[in-house]
PDB file of C-alpha atoms and ligand atoms in Angstrom:
ATOM      1  CA  UNK A   1     160.332  22.420  98.976  1.00  0.00           C
ATOM      2  CA  UNK A   2     163.458  23.609 100.779  1.00  0.00           C
ATOM      3  CA  UNK A   3     164.120  27.146 102.010  1.00  0.00           C
ATOM      4  CA  UNK A   4     167.751  28.265 102.307  1.00  0.00           C
ATOM      5  CA  UNK A   5     167.804  30.210 105.623  1.00  0.00           C
ATOM      6  CA  UNK A   6     168.201  33.986 105.344  1.00  0.00           C
ATOM      7  CA  UNK A   7     168.326  34.053 101.525  1.00  0.00           C
ATOM      8  CA  UNK A   8     164.608  34.132 100.759  1.00  0.00           C
ATOM      9  CA  UNK A   9     165.401  31.522  98.123  1.00  0.00           C
ATOM     10  CA  UNK A  10     163.519  28.265  97.752  1.00  0.00           C
ATOM     11  CA  UNK A  11     164.430  25.023  95.989  1.00  0.00           C
ATOM     12  CA  UNK A  12     161.561  23.117  94.383  1.00  0.00           C
ATOM     13  CA  UNK A  13     161.339  20.601  91.531  1.00  0.00           C
ATOM     14  CA  UNK A  14     164.934  21.191  90.416  1.00  0.00           C
ATOM     15  CA  UNK A  15     164.711  24.988  90.348  1.00  0.00           C
ATOM     16  CA  UNK A  16     165.919  27.807  92.608  1.00  0.00           C
ATOM     17  CA  UNK A  17     163.235  30.447  93.117  1.00  0.00           C
ATOM     18  CA  UNK A  18     162.693  33.768  94.746  1.00  0.00           C
ATOM     19  CA  UNK A  19     159.246  34.572  96.080  1.00  0.00           C
ATOM     20  CA  UNK A  20     157.564  37.471  94.260  1.00  0.00           C
ATOM     21  CA  UNK A  21     153.905  37.319  95.337  1.00  0.00           C
ATOM     22  CA  UNK A  22     152.869  35.444  98.512  1.00  0.00           C
ATOM     23  CA  UNK A  23     149.786  33.263  98.899  1.00  0.00           C
ATOM     24  CA  UNK A  24     148.177  35.913 101.040  1.00  0.00           C
ATOM     25  CA  UNK A  25     148.903  38.683  98.534  1.00  0.00           C
ATOM     26  CA  UNK A  26     147.362  36.504  95.819  1.00  0.00           C
ATOM     27  CA  UNK A  27     144.261  35.960  97.969  1.00  0.00           C
ATOM     28  CA  UNK A  28     143.851  39.715  98.454  1.00  0.00           C
ATOM     29  CA  UNK A  29     144.346  40.355  94.713  1.00  0.00           C
ATOM     30  CA  UNK A  30     141.742  37.772  93.760  1.00  0.00           C
ATOM     31  CA  UNK A  31     139.278  39.218  96.259  1.00  0.00           C
ATOM     32  CA  UNK A  32     139.778  42.755  94.882  1.00  0.00           C
ATOM     33  CA  UNK A  33     139.198  41.463  91.340  1.00  0.00           C
ATOM     34  CA  UNK A  34     136.026  39.680  92.466  1.00  0.00           C
ATOM     35  CA  UNK A  35     134.840  42.915  94.157  1.00  0.00           C
ATOM     36  CA  UNK A  36     135.372  44.815  90.894  1.00  0.00           C
ATOM     37  CA  UNK A  37     133.708  42.184  88.726  1.00  0.00           C
ATOM     38  CA  UNK A  38     130.726  41.965  91.047  1.00  0.00           C
ATOM     39  CA  UNK A  39     130.410  45.755  90.987  1.00  0.00           C
ATOM     40  CA  UNK A  40     130.166  45.721  87.189  1.00  0.00           C
ATOM     41  CA  UNK A  41     128.111  42.573  86.583  1.00  0.00           C
ATOM     42  CA  UNK A  42     126.104  41.800  89.734  1.00  0.00           C
ATOM     43  CA  UNK A  43     122.767  41.670  87.890  1.00  0.00           C
ATOM     44  CA  UNK A  44     124.034  39.504  85.009  1.00  0.00           C
ATOM     45  CA  UNK A  45     124.973  35.846  84.582  1.00  0.00           C
ATOM     46  CA  UNK A  46     128.582  36.024  83.382  1.00  0.00           C
ATOM     47  CA  UNK A  47     130.670  33.359  81.685  1.00  0.00           C
ATOM     48  CA  UNK A  48     134.303  33.139  82.787  1.00  0.00           C
ATOM     49  CA  UNK A  49     136.487  31.615  80.061  1.00  0.00           C
ATOM     50  CA  UNK A  50     139.865  30.395  81.322  1.00  0.00           C
ATOM     51  CA  UNK A  51     142.845  30.014  79.009  1.00  0.00           C
ATOM     52  CA  UNK A  52     144.482  26.663  79.720  1.00  0.00           C
ATOM     53  CA  UNK A  53     146.631  25.636  81.244  1.00  0.00           C
ATOM     54  CA  UNK A  54     148.070  28.629  83.086  1.00  0.00           C
ATOM     55  CA  UNK A  55     144.840  30.372  84.118  1.00  0.00           C
ATOM     56  CA  UNK A  56     143.337  27.228  85.646  1.00  0.00           C
ATOM     57  CA  UNK A  57     144.308  27.922  89.272  1.00  0.00           C
ATOM     58  CA  UNK A  58     143.417  31.611  89.036  1.00  0.00           C
ATOM     59  CA  UNK A  59     139.996  30.981  87.479  1.00  0.00           C
ATOM     60  CA  UNK A  60     139.074  28.445  90.141  1.00  0.00           C
ATOM     61  CA  UNK A  61     140.014  30.836  92.954  1.00  0.00           C
ATOM     62  CA  UNK A  62     138.220  33.740  91.254  1.00  0.00           C
ATOM     63  CA  UNK A  63     134.954  31.845  90.739  1.00  0.00           C
ATOM     64  CA  UNK A  64     135.097  30.539  94.304  1.00  0.00           C
ATOM     65  CA  UNK A  65     135.592  34.067  95.637  1.00  0.00           C
ATOM     66  CA  UNK A  66     132.653  35.329  93.560  1.00  0.00           C
ATOM     67  CA  UNK A  67     130.575  32.464  94.972  1.00  0.00           C
ATOM     68  CA  UNK A  68     131.684  33.231  98.535  1.00  0.00           C
ATOM     69  CA  UNK A  69     130.970  36.963  98.358  1.00  0.00           C
ATOM     70  CA  UNK A  70     132.746  39.487 100.570  1.00  0.00           C
ATOM     71  CA  UNK A  71     130.894  40.197 103.843  1.00  0.00           C
ATOM     72  CA  UNK A  72     133.354  43.000 104.708  1.00  0.00           C
ATOM     73  CA  UNK A  73     131.929  45.166 101.957  1.00  0.00           C
ATOM     74  CA  UNK A  74     128.495  43.541 101.800  1.00  0.00           C
ATOM     75  CA  UNK A  75     129.168  41.794  98.495  1.00  0.00           C
ATOM     76  CA  UNK A  76     126.721  38.902  98.160  1.00  0.00           C
ATOM     77  CA  UNK A  77     127.597  35.577  96.493  1.00  0.00           C
ATOM     78  CA  UNK A  78     127.386  35.804  92.700  1.00  0.00           C
ATOM     79  CA  UNK A  79     126.664  32.855  90.394  1.00  0.00           C
ATOM     80  CA  UNK A  80     128.902  32.403  87.335  1.00  0.00           C
ATOM     81  CA  UNK A  81     129.346  29.867  84.551  1.00  0.00           C
ATOM     82  CA  UNK A  82     132.788  28.722  83.458  1.00  0.00           C
ATOM     83  CA  UNK A  83     134.443  27.179  80.443  1.00  0.00           C
ATOM     84  CA  UNK A  84     138.000  26.756  79.189  1.00  0.00           C
ATOM     85  CA  UNK A  85     139.903  26.915  75.950  1.00  0.00           C
ATOM     86  CA  UNK A  86     143.478  26.162  75.018  1.00  0.00           C
ATOM     87  CA  UNK A  87     145.402  27.945  72.292  1.00  0.00           C
ATOM     88  CA  UNK A  88     148.723  27.440  70.591  1.00  0.00           C
ATOM     89  CA  UNK A  89     151.586  29.484  71.983  1.00  0.00           C
ATOM     90  CA  UNK A  90     153.614  31.986  70.014  1.00  0.00           C
ATOM     91  CA  UNK A  91     156.749  31.401  72.020  1.00  0.00           C
ATOM     92  CA  UNK A  92     159.863  31.048  69.842  1.00  0.00           C
ATOM     93  CA  UNK A  93     157.756  31.398  66.728  1.00  0.00           C
ATOM     94  CA  UNK A  94     157.113  34.176  64.296  1.00  0.00           C
ATOM     95  CA  UNK A  95     153.683  35.574  64.968  1.00  0.00           C
ATOM     96  CA  UNK A  96     151.195  34.905  62.225  1.00  0.00           C
ATOM     97  CA  UNK A  97     148.597  37.023  63.981  1.00  0.00           C
ATOM     98  CA  UNK A  98     146.333  33.979  64.169  1.00  0.00           C
ATOM     99  CA  UNK A  99     145.681  32.170  67.428  1.00  0.00           C
ATOM    100  CA  UNK A 100     145.064  28.479  66.914  1.00  0.00           C
ATOM    101  CA  UNK A 101     142.566  26.758  69.191  1.00  0.00           C
ATOM    102  CA  UNK A 102     143.871  23.411  70.458  1.00  0.00           C
ATOM    103  CA  UNK A 103     140.860  22.939  72.690  1.00  0.00           C
ATOM    104  CA  UNK A 104     137.909  24.945  71.456  1.00  0.00           C
ATOM    105  CA  UNK A 105     135.273  26.714  73.469  1.00  0.00           C
ATOM    106  CA  UNK A 106     132.088  24.651  73.523  1.00  0.00           C
ATOM    107  CA  UNK A 107     129.794  27.130  75.265  1.00  0.00           C
ATOM    108  CA  UNK A 108     127.685  29.283  72.929  1.00  0.00           C
ATOM    109  CA  UNK A 109     128.748  32.873  73.674  1.00  0.00           C
ATOM    110  CA  UNK A 110     126.464  34.939  71.429  1.00  0.00           C
ATOM    111  CA  UNK A 111     124.615  37.492  73.580  1.00  0.00           C
ATOM    112  CA  UNK A 112     126.566  36.376  76.672  1.00  0.00           C
ATOM    113  CA  UNK A 113     128.637  38.555  79.005  1.00  0.00           C
ATOM    114  CA  UNK A 114     132.067  36.950  78.698  1.00  0.00           C
ATOM    115  CA  UNK A 115     135.225  37.575  80.699  1.00  0.00           C
ATOM    116  CA  UNK A 116     138.405  35.967  79.385  1.00  0.00           C
ATOM    117  CA  UNK A 117     140.550  34.893  82.320  1.00  0.00           C
ATOM    118  CA  UNK A 118     144.291  34.682  81.668  1.00  0.00           C
ATOM    119  CA  UNK A 119     147.279  34.141  83.938  1.00  0.00           C
ATOM    120  CA  UNK A 120     149.625  36.749  82.505  1.00  0.00           C
ATOM    121  CA  UNK A 121     149.640  39.418  79.837  1.00  0.00           C
ATOM    122  CA  UNK A 122     153.036  39.553  78.146  1.00  0.00           C
ATOM    123  CA  UNK A 123     153.411  40.657  74.502  1.00  0.00           C
ATOM    124  CA  UNK A 124     149.616  40.673  74.227  1.00  0.00           C
ATOM    125  CA  UNK A 125     149.561  38.560  71.071  1.00  0.00           C
ATOM    126  CA  UNK A 126     147.635  35.646  72.552  1.00  0.00           C
ATOM    127  CA  UNK A 127     144.889  37.748  74.061  1.00  0.00           C
ATOM    128  CA  UNK A 128     144.490  40.137  71.146  1.00  0.00           C
ATOM    129  CA  UNK A 129     144.168  37.186  68.732  1.00  0.00           C
ATOM    130  CA  UNK A 130     141.663  35.513  71.016  1.00  0.00           C
ATOM    131  CA  UNK A 131     139.632  38.675  71.475  1.00  0.00           C
ATOM    132  CA  UNK A 132     139.370  39.058  67.705  1.00  0.00           C
ATOM    133  CA  UNK A 133     138.179  35.479  67.294  1.00  0.00           C
ATOM    134  CA  UNK A 134     135.678  35.579  70.122  1.00  0.00           C
ATOM    135  CA  UNK A 135     134.305  38.981  69.107  1.00  0.00           C
ATOM    136  CA  UNK A 136     133.280  37.313  65.826  1.00  0.00           C
ATOM    137  CA  UNK A 137     130.919  35.089  67.815  1.00  0.00           C
ATOM    138  CA  UNK A 138     128.959  38.180  68.933  1.00  0.00           C
ATOM    139  CA  UNK A 139     129.025  38.117  72.725  1.00  0.00           C
ATOM    140  CA  UNK A 140     126.947  40.829  74.459  1.00  0.00           C
ATOM    141  CA  UNK A 141     130.202  41.968  76.089  1.00  0.00           C
ATOM    142  CA  UNK A 142     133.781  40.733  76.146  1.00  0.00           C
ATOM    143  CA  UNK A 143     136.388  41.789  78.716  1.00  0.00           C
ATOM    144  CA  UNK A 144     139.740  40.522  79.958  1.00  0.00           C
ATOM    145  CA  UNK A 145     140.813  39.648  83.493  1.00  0.00           C
ATOM    146  CA  UNK A 146     144.502  38.888  84.088  1.00  0.00           C
ATOM    147  CA  UNK A 147     146.305  38.130  87.298  1.00  0.00           C
ATOM    148  CA  UNK A 148     149.654  39.581  86.204  1.00  0.00           C
ATOM    149  CA  UNK A 149     150.686  42.132  83.616  1.00  0.00           C
ATOM    150  CA  UNK A 150     154.225  42.586  82.241  1.00  0.00           C
ATOM    151  CA  UNK A 151     153.494  45.988  80.725  1.00  0.00           C
ATOM    152  CA  UNK A 152     157.063  46.609  79.511  1.00  0.00           C
ATOM    153  CA  UNK A 153     156.839  43.593  77.205  1.00  0.00           C
ATOM    154  CA  UNK A 154     153.795  44.681  75.237  1.00  0.00           C
ATOM    155  CA  UNK A 155     154.035  44.413  71.431  1.00  0.00           C
ATOM    156  CA  UNK A 156     150.334  44.587  70.657  1.00  0.00           C
ATOM    157  CA  UNK A 157     148.240  47.353  72.220  1.00  0.00           C
ATOM    158  CA  UNK A 158     145.878  45.665  74.642  1.00  0.00           C
ATOM    159  CA  UNK A 159     144.642  46.517  78.110  1.00  0.00           C
ATOM    160  CA  UNK A 160     142.965  44.196  80.553  1.00  0.00           C
ATOM    161  CA  UNK A 161     139.918  45.754  82.213  1.00  0.00           C
ATOM    162  CA  UNK A 162     140.653  43.700  85.327  1.00  0.00           C
ATOM    163  CA  UNK A 163     144.285  43.265  86.393  1.00  0.00           C
ATOM    164  CA  UNK A 164     145.679  41.860  89.638  1.00  0.00           C
ATOM    165  CA  UNK A 165     149.099  43.504  89.503  1.00  0.00           C
ATOM    166  CA  UNK A 166     151.792  44.804  87.169  1.00  0.00           C
ATOM    167  CA  UNK A 167     155.109  42.962  87.468  1.00  0.00           C
ATOM    168  CA  UNK A 168     158.610  43.607  86.122  1.00  0.00           C
ATOM    169  CA  UNK A 169     159.943  41.818  83.048  1.00  0.00           C
ATOM    170  CA  UNK A 170     160.966  38.612  84.818  1.00  0.00           C
ATOM    171  CA  UNK A 171     160.018  35.017  84.126  1.00  0.00           C
ATOM    172  CA  UNK A 172     157.537  34.003  86.815  1.00  0.00           C
ATOM    173  CA  UNK A 173     156.192  30.598  87.820  1.00  0.00           C
ATOM    174  CA  UNK A 174     153.696  29.066  90.216  1.00  0.00           C
ATOM    175  CA  UNK A 175     149.977  29.518  90.846  1.00  0.00           C
ATOM    176  CA  UNK A 176     149.337  27.873  87.455  1.00  0.00           C
ATOM    177  CA  UNK A 177     152.283  29.378  85.563  1.00  0.00           C
ATOM    178  CA  UNK A 178     154.922  26.948  84.352  1.00  0.00           C
ATOM    179  CA  UNK A 179     158.452  26.640  83.115  1.00  0.00           C
ATOM    180  CA  UNK A 180     158.391  23.727  80.638  1.00  0.00           C
ATOM    181  CA  UNK A 181     155.350  22.278  82.460  1.00  0.00           C
ATOM    182  CA  UNK A 182     157.076  22.418  85.852  1.00  0.00           C
ATOM    183  CA  UNK A 183     156.211  24.475  88.940  1.00  0.00           C
ATOM    184  CA  UNK A 184     152.523  25.055  88.153  1.00  0.00           C
ATOM    185  CA  UNK A 185     151.611  23.792  91.623  1.00  0.00           C
ATOM    186  CA  UNK A 186     153.898  26.127  93.519  1.00  0.00           C
ATOM    187  CA  UNK A 187     151.281  27.784  95.784  1.00  0.00           C
ATOM    188  CA  UNK A 188     152.718  31.304  95.376  1.00  0.00           C
ATOM    189  CA  UNK A 189     154.332  33.217  92.497  1.00  0.00           C
ATOM    190  CA  UNK A 190     158.103  33.085  92.204  1.00  0.00           C
ATOM    191  CA  UNK A 191     160.890  34.162  89.899  1.00  0.00           C
ATOM    192  CA  UNK A 192     163.179  31.438  88.550  1.00  0.00           C
ATOM    193  CA  UNK A 193     166.755  32.330  89.353  1.00  0.00           C
ATOM    194  CA  UNK A 194     168.492  29.056  88.546  1.00  0.00           C
ATOM    195  CA  UNK A 195     168.588  25.266  88.292  1.00  0.00           C
ATOM    196  CA  UNK A 196     169.823  22.845  90.909  1.00  0.00           C
TER     197      UNK A 196
HETATM  198  P1  LIG B   1     151.635  36.775  75.140  1.00  0.00           P
HETATM  199  O1  LIG B   1     150.858  36.308  73.960  1.00  0.00           O
HETATM  200  O2  LIG B   1     153.051  37.132  74.763  1.00  0.00           O
HETATM  201  O3  LIG B   1     150.972  37.886  75.906  1.00  0.00           O
HETATM  202  O4  LIG B   1     151.857  35.509  76.066  1.00  0.00           O
HETATM  203  C1  LIG B   1     151.058  35.177  77.126  1.00  0.00           C
HETATM  204  C2  LIG B   1     151.356  33.747  77.514  1.00  0.00           C
HETATM  205  O5  LIG B   1     152.766  33.519  77.607  1.00  0.00           O
HETATM  206  C3  LIG B   1     150.801  33.449  78.874  1.00  0.00           C
HETATM  207  O6  LIG B   1     149.532  32.892  78.769  1.00  0.00           O
HETATM  208  C4  LIG B   1     151.788  32.464  79.438  1.00  0.00           C
HETATM  209  O7  LIG B   1     151.410  31.154  79.067  1.00  0.00           O
HETATM  210  C5  LIG B   1     153.084  32.765  78.759  1.00  0.00           C
HETATM  211  N1  LIG B   1     153.970  33.574  79.628  1.00  0.00           N
HETATM  212  C6  LIG B   1     154.344  34.848  79.455  1.00  0.00           C
HETATM  213  N2  LIG B   1     155.157  35.270  80.430  1.00  0.00           N
HETATM  214  C7  LIG B   1     155.313  34.205  81.260  1.00  0.00           C
HETATM  215  C8  LIG B   1     156.054  34.005  82.488  1.00  0.00           C
HETATM  216  O8  LIG B   1     156.726  34.894  83.035  1.00  0.00           O
HETATM  217  N3  LIG B   1     155.962  32.773  83.046  1.00  0.00           N
HETATM  218  C9  LIG B   1     155.225  31.762  82.508  1.00  0.00           C
HETATM  219  N4  LIG B   1     154.514  31.913  81.369  1.00  0.00           N
HETATM  220  C10 LIG B   1     154.562  33.123  80.755  1.00  0.00           C
HETATM  221 MG1  LIG B   2     149.122  30.637  79.214  1.00  0.00          MG
END
């Protein structure tokens, strides 16, 4: 990773990036989300369901924060269960309104308190399709937690109960988010501004 002095631009893995959300800002966001989730569910055993691959890094940090607790506000450690699923993407395709599971959810969710964990809410098609499918399996409750929300891009009305931050309509990478499978391991969130 190479930083061009004074420009705020970084070169990594063949791309030129501009930092949008720093590692520390991400840490604070994740902690706030964990505070909120604990406030709502502290007496229940929740199941966090991460949408692969993008939400992987976020889910791991979120579950670790819930397990750590937050001494500053007296939040005790909270146990959670986790699972993952992977769905087909709508990108560059006409939406059929059906989300196809590539890797299905193996945990039984009937009567469970489930929180779907997603990296970014864009048009909303993926999450609204998933919510419909999972609701059919009769969870006790079903909510959505996203790290980032591009509200201006919404095509399907959907709101995440838990949201880290709203961002402008820019293509972002890092912290699990990719551009053609690259840049997922950038430790902060950046905007792609060019290729090298
Ligand atoms: P939606 O169904 O349009 O809401 O798409 C959500 C999915 O699109 C996310 O799970 C991401 O995989 C992908 N996506 C949307 N915006 C971005 C972005 O800015 N960077 C990387 N992936 C994105
Ligand atoms: Mg994704």
